Short mmCIF file of C-alpha atoms in Angstrom, two decimals:
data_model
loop_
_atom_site.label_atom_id
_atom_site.label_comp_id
_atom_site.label_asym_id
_atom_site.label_seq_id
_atom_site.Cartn_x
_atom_site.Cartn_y
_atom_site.Cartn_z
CA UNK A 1 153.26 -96.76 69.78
CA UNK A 2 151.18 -97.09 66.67
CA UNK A 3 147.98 -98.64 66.30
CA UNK A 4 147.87 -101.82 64.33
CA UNK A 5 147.23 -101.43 60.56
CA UNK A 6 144.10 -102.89 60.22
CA UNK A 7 143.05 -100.64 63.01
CA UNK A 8 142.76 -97.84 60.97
CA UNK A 9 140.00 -98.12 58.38
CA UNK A 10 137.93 -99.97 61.29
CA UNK A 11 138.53 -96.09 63.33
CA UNK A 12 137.33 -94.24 60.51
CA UNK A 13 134.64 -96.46 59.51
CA UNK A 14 133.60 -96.03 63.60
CA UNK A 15 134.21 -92.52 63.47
CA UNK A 16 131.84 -92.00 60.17
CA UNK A 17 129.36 -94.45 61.48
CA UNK A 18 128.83 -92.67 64.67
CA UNK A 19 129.08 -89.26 63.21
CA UNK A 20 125.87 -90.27 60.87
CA UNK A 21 124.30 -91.50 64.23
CA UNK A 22 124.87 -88.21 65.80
CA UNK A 23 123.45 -86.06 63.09
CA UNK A 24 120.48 -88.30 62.18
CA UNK A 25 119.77 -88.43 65.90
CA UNK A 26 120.07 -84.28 65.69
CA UNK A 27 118.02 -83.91 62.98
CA UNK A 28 115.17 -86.10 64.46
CA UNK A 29 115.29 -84.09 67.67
CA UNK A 30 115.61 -80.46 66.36
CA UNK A 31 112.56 -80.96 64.40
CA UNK A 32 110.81 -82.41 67.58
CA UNK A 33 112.03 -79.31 69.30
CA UNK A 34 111.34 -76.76 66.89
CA UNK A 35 107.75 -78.17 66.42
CA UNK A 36 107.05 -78.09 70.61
CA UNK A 37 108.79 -74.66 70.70
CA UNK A 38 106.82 -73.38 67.68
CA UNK A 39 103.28 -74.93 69.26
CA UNK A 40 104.04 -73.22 72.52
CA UNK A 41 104.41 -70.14 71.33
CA UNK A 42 101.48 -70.09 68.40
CA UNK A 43 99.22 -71.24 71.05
CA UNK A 44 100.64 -67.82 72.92
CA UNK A 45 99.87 -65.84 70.22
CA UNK A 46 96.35 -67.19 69.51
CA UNK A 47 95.45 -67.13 73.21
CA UNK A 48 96.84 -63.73 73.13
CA UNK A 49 94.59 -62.55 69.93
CA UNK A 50 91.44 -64.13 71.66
CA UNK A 51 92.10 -62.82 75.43
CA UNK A 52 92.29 -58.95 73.95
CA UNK A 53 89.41 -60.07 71.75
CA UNK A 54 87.45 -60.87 74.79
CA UNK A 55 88.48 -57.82 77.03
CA UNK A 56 87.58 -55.46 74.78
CA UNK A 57 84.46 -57.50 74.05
CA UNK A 58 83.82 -57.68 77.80
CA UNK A 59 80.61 -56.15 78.96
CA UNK A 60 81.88 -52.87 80.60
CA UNK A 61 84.02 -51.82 77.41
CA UNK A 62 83.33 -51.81 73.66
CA UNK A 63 79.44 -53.23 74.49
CA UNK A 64 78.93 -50.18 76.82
CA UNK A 65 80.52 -47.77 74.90
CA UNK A 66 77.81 -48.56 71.88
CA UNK A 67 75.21 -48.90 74.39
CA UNK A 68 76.52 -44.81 75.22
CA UNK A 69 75.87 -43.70 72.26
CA UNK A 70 72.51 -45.65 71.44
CA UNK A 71 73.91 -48.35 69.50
CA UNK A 72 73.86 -52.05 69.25
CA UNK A 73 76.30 -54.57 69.87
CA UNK A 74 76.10 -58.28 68.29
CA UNK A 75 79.68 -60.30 68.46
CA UNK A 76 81.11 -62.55 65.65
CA UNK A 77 78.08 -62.34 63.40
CA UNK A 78 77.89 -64.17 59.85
CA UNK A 79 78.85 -61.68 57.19
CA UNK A 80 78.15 -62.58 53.81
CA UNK A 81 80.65 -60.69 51.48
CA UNK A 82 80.87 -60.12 47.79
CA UNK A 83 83.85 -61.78 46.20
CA UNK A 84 86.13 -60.13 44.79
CA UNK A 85 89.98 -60.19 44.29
CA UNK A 86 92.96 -57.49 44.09
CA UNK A 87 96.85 -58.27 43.46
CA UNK A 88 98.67 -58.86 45.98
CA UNK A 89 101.53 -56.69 47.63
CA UNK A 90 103.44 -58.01 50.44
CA UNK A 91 105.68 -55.28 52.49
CA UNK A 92 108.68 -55.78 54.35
CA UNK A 93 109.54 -53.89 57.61
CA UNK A 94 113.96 -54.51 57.76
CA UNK A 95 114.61 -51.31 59.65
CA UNK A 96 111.84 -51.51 62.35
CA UNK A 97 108.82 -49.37 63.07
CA UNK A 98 110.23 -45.57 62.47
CA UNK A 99 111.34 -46.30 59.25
CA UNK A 100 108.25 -47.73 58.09
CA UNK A 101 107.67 -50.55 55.19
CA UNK A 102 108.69 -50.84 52.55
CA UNK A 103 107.02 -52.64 49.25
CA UNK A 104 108.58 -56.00 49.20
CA UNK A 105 109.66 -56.68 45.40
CA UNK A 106 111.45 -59.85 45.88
CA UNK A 107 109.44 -63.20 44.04
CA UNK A 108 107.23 -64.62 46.02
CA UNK A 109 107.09 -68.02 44.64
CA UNK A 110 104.90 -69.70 47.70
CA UNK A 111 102.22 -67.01 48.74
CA UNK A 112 99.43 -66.10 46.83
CA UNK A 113 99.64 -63.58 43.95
CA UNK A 114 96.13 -62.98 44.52
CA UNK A 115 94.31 -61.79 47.62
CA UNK A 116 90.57 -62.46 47.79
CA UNK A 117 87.62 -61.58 49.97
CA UNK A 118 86.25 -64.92 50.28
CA UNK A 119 86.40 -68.38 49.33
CA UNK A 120 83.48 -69.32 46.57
CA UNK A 121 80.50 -69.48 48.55
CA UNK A 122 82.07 -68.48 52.21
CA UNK A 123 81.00 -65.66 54.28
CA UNK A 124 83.80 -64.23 56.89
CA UNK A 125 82.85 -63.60 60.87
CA UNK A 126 84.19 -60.27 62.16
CA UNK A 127 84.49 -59.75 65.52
CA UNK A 128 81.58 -57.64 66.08
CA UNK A 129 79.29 -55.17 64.34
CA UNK A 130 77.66 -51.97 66.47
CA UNK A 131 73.93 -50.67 64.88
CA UNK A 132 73.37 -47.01 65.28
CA UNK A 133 69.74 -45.70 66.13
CA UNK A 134 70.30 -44.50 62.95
CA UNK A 135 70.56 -47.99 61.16
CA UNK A 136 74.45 -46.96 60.39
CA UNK A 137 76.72 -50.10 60.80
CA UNK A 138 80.07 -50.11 62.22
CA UNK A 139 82.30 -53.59 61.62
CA UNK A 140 84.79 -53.68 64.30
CA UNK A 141 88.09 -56.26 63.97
CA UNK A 142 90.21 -56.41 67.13
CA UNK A 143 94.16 -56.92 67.06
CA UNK A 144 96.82 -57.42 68.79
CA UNK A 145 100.34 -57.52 67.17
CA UNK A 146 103.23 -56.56 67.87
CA UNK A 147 104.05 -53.13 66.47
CA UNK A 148 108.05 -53.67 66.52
CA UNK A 149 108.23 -56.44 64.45
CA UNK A 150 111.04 -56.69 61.76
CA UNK A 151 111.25 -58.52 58.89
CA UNK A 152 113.21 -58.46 55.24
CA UNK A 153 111.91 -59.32 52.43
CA UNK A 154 111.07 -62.72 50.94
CA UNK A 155 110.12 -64.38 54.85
CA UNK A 156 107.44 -67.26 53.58
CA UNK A 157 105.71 -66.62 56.75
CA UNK A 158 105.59 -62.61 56.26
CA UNK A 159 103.96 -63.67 53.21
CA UNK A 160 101.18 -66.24 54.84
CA UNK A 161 101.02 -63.54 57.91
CA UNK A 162 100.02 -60.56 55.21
CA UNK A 163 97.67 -62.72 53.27
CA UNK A 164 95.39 -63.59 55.87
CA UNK A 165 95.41 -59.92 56.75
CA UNK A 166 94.70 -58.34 53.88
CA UNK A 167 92.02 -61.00 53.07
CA UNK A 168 90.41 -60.15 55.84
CA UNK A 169 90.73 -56.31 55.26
CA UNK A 170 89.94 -56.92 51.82
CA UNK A 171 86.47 -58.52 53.03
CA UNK A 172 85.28 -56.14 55.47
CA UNK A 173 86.10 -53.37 52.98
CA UNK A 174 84.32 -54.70 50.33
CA UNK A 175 81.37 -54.77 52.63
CA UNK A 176 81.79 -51.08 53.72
CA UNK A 177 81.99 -49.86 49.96
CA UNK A 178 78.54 -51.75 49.59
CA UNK A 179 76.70 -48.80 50.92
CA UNK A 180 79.91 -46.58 52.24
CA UNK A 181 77.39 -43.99 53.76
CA UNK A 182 75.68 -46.32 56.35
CA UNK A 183 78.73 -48.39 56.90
CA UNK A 184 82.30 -48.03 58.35
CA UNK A 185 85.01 -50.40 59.24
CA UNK A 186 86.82 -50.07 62.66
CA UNK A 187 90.48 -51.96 63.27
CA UNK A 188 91.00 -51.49 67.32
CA UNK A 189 94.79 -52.13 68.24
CA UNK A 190 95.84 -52.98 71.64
CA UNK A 191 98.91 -50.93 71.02
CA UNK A 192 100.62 -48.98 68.15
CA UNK A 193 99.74 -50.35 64.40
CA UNK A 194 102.71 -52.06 62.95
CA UNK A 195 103.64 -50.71 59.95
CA UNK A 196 103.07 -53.50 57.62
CA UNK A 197 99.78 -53.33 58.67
CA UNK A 198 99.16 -49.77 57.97
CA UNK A 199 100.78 -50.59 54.39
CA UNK A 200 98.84 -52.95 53.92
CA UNK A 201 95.26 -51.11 54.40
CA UNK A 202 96.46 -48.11 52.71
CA UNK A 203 96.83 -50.38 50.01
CA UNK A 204 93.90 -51.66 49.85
CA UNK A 205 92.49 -48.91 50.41
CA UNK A 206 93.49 -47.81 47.28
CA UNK A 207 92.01 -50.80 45.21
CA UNK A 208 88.80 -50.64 47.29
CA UNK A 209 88.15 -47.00 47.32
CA UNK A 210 86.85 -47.04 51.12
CA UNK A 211 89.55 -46.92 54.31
CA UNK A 212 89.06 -48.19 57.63
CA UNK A 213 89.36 -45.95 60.41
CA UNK A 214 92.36 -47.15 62.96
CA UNK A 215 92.03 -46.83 66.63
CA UNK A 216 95.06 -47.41 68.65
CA UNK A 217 95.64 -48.27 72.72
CA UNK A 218 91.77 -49.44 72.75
CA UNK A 219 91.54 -50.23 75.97
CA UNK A 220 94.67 -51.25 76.54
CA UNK A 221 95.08 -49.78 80.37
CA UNK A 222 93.14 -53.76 81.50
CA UNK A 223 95.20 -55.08 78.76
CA UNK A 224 98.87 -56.04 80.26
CA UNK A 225 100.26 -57.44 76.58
CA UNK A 226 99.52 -54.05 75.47
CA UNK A 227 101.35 -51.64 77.84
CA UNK A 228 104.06 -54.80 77.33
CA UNK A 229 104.78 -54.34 73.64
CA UNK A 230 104.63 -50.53 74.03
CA UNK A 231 107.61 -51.14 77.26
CA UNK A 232 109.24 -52.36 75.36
CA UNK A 233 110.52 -49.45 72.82
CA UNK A 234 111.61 -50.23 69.50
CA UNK A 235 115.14 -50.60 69.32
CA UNK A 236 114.91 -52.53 73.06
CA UNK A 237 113.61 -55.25 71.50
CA UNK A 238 115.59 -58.24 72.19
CA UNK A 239 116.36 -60.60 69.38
CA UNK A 240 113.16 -62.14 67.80
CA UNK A 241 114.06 -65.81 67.99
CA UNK A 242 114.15 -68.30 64.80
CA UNK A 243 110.96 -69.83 66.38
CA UNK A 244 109.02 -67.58 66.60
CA UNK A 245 108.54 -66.56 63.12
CA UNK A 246 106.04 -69.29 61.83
CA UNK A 247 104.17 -67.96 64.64
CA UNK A 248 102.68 -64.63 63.20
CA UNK A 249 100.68 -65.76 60.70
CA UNK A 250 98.52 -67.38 63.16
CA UNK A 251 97.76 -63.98 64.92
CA UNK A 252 95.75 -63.51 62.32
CA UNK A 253 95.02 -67.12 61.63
CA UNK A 254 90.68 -66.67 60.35
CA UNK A 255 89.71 -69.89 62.41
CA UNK A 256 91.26 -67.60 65.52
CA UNK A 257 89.61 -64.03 64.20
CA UNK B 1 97.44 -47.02 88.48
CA UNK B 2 96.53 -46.26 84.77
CA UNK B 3 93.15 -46.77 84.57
CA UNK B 4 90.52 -47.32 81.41
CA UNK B 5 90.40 -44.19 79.22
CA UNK B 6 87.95 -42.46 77.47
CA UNK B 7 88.73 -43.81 74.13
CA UNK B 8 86.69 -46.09 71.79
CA UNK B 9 83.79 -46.13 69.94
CA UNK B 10 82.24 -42.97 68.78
CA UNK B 11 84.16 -41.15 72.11
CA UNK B 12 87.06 -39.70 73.23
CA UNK B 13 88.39 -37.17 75.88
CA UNK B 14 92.10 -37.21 76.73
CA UNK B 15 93.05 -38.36 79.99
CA UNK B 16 89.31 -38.64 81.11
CA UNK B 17 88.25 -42.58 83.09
CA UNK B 18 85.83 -44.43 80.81
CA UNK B 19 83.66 -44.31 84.24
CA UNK B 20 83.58 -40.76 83.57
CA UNK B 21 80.40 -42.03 81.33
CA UNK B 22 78.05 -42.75 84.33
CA UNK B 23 79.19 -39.36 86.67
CA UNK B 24 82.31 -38.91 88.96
CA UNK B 25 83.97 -41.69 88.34
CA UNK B 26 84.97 -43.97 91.79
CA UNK B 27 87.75 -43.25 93.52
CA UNK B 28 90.28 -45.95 91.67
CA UNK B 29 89.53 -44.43 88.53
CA UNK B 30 90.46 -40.78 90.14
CA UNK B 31 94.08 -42.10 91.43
CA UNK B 32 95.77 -39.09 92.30
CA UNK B 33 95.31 -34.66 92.52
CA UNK B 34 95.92 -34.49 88.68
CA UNK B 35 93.49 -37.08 87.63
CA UNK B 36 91.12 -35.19 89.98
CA UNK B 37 91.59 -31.83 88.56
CA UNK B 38 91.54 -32.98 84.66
CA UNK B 39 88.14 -34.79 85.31
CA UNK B 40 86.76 -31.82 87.09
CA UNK B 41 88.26 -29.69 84.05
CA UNK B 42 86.87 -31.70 80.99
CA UNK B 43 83.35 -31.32 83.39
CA UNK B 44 83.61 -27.64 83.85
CA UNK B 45 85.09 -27.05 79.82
CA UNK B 46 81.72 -29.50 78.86
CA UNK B 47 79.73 -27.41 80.43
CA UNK B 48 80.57 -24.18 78.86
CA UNK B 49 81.21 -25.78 75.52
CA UNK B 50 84.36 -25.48 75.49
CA UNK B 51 86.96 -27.86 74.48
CA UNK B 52 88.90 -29.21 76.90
CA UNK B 53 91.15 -31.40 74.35
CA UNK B 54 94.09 -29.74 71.61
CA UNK B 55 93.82 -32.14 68.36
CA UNK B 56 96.77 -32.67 66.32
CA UNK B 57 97.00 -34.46 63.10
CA UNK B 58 99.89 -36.16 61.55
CA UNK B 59 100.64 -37.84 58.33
CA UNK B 60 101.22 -41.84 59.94
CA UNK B 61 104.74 -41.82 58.41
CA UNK B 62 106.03 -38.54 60.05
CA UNK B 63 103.96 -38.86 63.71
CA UNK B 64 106.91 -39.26 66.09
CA UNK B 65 107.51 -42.57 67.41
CA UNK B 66 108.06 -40.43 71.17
CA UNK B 67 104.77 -38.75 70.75
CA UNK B 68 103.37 -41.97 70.15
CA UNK B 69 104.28 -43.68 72.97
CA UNK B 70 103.86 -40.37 75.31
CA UNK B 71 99.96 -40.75 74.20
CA UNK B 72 99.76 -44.41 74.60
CA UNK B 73 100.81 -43.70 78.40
CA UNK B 74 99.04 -40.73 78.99
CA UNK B 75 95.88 -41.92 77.63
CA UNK B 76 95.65 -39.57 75.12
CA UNK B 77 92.98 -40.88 71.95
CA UNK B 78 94.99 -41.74 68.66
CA UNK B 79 92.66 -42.64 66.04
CA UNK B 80 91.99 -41.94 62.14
CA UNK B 81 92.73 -43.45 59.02
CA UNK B 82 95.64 -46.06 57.67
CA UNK B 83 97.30 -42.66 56.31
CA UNK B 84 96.97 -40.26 59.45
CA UNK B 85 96.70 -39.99 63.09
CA UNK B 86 94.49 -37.29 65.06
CA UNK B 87 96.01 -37.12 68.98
CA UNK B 88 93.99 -35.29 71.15
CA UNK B 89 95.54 -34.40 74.24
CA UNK B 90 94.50 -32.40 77.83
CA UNK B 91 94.25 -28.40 76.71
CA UNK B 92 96.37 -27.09 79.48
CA UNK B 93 94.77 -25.71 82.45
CA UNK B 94 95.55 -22.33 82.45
CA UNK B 95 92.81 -22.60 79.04
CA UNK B 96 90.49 -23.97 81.41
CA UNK B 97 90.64 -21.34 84.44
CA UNK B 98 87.94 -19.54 85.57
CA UNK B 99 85.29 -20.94 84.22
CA UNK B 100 83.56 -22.40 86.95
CA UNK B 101 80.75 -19.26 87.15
CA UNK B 102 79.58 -19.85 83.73
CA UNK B 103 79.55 -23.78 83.60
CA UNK B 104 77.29 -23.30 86.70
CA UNK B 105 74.98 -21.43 85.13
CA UNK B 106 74.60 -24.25 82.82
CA UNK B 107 73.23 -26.28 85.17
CA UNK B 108 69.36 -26.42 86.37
CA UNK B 109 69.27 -23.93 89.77
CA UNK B 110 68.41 -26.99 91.99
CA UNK B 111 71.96 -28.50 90.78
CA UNK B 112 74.17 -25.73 91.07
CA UNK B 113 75.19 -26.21 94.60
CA UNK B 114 76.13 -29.29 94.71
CA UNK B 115 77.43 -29.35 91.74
CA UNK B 116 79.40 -26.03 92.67
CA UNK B 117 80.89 -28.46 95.89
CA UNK B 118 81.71 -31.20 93.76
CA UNK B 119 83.83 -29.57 90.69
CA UNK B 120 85.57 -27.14 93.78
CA UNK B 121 86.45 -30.17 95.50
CA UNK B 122 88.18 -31.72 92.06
CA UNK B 123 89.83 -28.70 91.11
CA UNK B 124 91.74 -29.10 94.22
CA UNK B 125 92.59 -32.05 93.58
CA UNK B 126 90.38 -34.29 96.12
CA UNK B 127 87.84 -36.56 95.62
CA UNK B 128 83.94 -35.52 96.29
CA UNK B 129 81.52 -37.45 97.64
CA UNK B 130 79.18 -39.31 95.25
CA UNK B 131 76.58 -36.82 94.08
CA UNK B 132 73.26 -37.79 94.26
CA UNK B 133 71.75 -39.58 91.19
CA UNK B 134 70.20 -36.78 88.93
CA UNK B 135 73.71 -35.08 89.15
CA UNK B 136 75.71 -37.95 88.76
CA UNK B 137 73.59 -38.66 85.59
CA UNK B 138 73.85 -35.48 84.03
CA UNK B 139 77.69 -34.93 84.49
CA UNK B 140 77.60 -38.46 82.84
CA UNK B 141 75.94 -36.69 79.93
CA UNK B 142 77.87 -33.88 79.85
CA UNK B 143 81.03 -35.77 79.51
CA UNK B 144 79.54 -38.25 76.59
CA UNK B 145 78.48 -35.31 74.80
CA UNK B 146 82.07 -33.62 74.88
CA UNK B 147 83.80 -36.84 73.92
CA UNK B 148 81.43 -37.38 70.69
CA UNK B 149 82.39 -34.11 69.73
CA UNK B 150 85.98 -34.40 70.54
CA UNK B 151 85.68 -37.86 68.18
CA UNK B 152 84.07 -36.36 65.38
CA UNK B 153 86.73 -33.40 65.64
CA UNK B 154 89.42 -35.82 65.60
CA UNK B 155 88.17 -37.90 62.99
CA UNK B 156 87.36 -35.23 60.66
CA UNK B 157 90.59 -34.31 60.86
CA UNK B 158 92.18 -37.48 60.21
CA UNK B 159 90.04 -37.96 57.19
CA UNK B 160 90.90 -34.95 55.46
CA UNK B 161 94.46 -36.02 54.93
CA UNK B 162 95.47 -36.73 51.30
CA UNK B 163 93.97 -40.09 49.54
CA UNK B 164 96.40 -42.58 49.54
CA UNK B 165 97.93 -43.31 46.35
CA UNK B 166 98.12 -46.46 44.33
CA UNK B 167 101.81 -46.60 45.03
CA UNK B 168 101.57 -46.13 48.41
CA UNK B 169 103.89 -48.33 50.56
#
């Protein structure tokens, strides 16, 4: 038996009304979802970046190592830094760690086409800087990244990540090629350097005329994450989840550093 | 269980405890025979002045991603520049034998015995008693001065690798 005639537009009219309720009540609760999801796991990824900060900051590692070898340790000091400015390059990584970066040539209408040192009249706070008995300074910035993570060109938050990393970079640097005979620039990794980061200082590099020296595993054996990210062997890697990308640029976040 | 290596700022021996700064390191930093014998072999290499590490140096792009990881578990130093990588790993043992005499004679006469009983004991693989305090500071020394040179070695290395270019990427 059919349905009466004036049934039928009153259906469809039902039908539409409650599919609009359905999606506006999706779309106010995937957002409310992806934003707890996405706060979880940045504030994983900036307690992450501080606890390795701390253990290798610890008193029986990097501070006792310098006090070996006669130096002096002071944590997070205020560095004043020259401003300065290079182009920006942003890298992509779509093939994983073995095959390396590559330069990332696709627009990038929302990052920065600049990268600078330092905001007018800011200063930046590395982790810690070691004095030699000889008055020789060494800058130390700690990380802890994952080295197996992939990502094509064009990612907005590849770009944000990269900026606040080379920044950085392009700070302490700037600072070393002040007086590049009495000071040096350490990065410490917990595990393997990811290779957009190695781009990326190369790069710089380059523009700057002084390197940084790169010291991998620092003491990672007290450093679970570590031995974690290096378990887990490129290619193992399960697949990075959609949430999860806003979350990298705030392992480098400066307010965290 | 892996313990803290000698790795970091200014020093590095492969496969050696970071305790290894302050004398024979405690027993959870020694875990097993092999940990035992390498300590007792960086020691006995110090001594002599010989290294007890074999450096490599790679290009960053070509270093083996196996390699890599093999050095991340076996404690082995990586550390240069952004464009290469300097590995020092454990010179093997048979580079290392029979050199207990001479790194003996390196040591003051009032040392030697005990210090003769404690790097015997090692090289077999089992763990000495704590030497007393003027020993246990000088192996500390010994070992600090053998990592700052296996550092610089590596470093030097590292840095002698090509400039990067402007294109680099």
């Amino acid at each position: 038996m059919h349905p009466p005639s004036h049934a039928r537009p009153l259906g469809w009219v039902g039908g539409a009304c409650l599919a609009l309720a359905a999606a506006l009540l999706l779309s106010s609760r995937l957002p409310r979802q992806r934003e707890a999801e996405v706060t979880l796991a940045r504030a994983t990824a900036r307690d992450q970046g501080l606890t390795y900060e701390q253990h290798v900051l610890s008193p029986g590692n990097l501070p006792a190592q310098v006090a070996a070898v006669g130096g002096h340790l002071v944590a997070h000091p205020r560095l004043p830094v020259a401003r300065r400015r290079v182009a920006a390059r942003y890298f992509a990584v779509p093939d994983g760690w073995s095959a390396g970066a590559t330069v990332d040539e696709r627009p990038h209408r929302h990052a920065s086409r600049w990268w600078w040192s330092v905001g007018p009249g800011g200063y930046r706070v590395p982790d810690a800087i070691a004095t030699g008995t000889d008055g020789s300074q060494t800058l130390f910035e700690i990380k802890c990244p994952s080295p197996w993570l992939r990502f094509p060109g064009g990612q907005i938050w590849a770009t944000w990540m990269q900026t606040a990393f080379a920044s950085q970079a392009l700070a302490y640097l700037t600072w070393a090629a002040e007086d590049p005979a009495h000071r040096r620039v350490n990065y410490l990794f917990c595990g393997l350097i990811p290779p957009w980061a190695e781009a990326l200082l190369r790069h710089l590099e380059a523009e700057v005329g002084v390197g940084p020296r790169v010291l991998e595993a620092q003491f990672s054996a007290g450093f679970p994450p570590a031995r974690r990210f290096v378990l887990a062997v490129e290619g193992d890697q399960p697949p990075r989840p959609a949430v999860a990308a806003p979350v990298a640029p705030v392992a480098y976040d400066e307010e965290a550093d | 269980m892996r313990t803290e290596g000698l790795n970091g700022f200014d020093i590095a021996l492969p496969a050696v405890p970071q305790a290894a700064l302050q004398g024979v390191p405690p027993a959870a930093d020694l875990p097993d025979a092999a940990a035992r014998r390498r300590y007792g072999e960086a020691v006995i290499a110090a001594l002599t002045g010989t290294p007890s590490w074999q450096l490599e140096t790679h290009d960053r792009a070509r270093c083996p991603l196996p390699l890599r990881i093999q050095a991340f578990h076996e404690d082995w130093p990586m550390l240069g520049t952004a464009s290469a990588v300097s590995i020092l790993r454990p010179a093997p043992a048979d580079a290392l034998a029979g050199l207990l005499p001479q790194a003996l004679e390196a040591l003051p006469e009032a040392l030697r015995a005990d210090a003769a009983a404690v790097l015997s004991t090692l090289l077999r693989g089992e763990l000495p008693a704590t030497p007393r305090a003027e020993l246990q500071t000088l192996l500390g020394q010994v070992i600090l001065r053998a990592a700052r040179t296996a550092y610089e070695a590596a470093m030097a290395a590292a840095l002698r690798r090509p400039e990067p270019q402007q294109s680099a990427g």
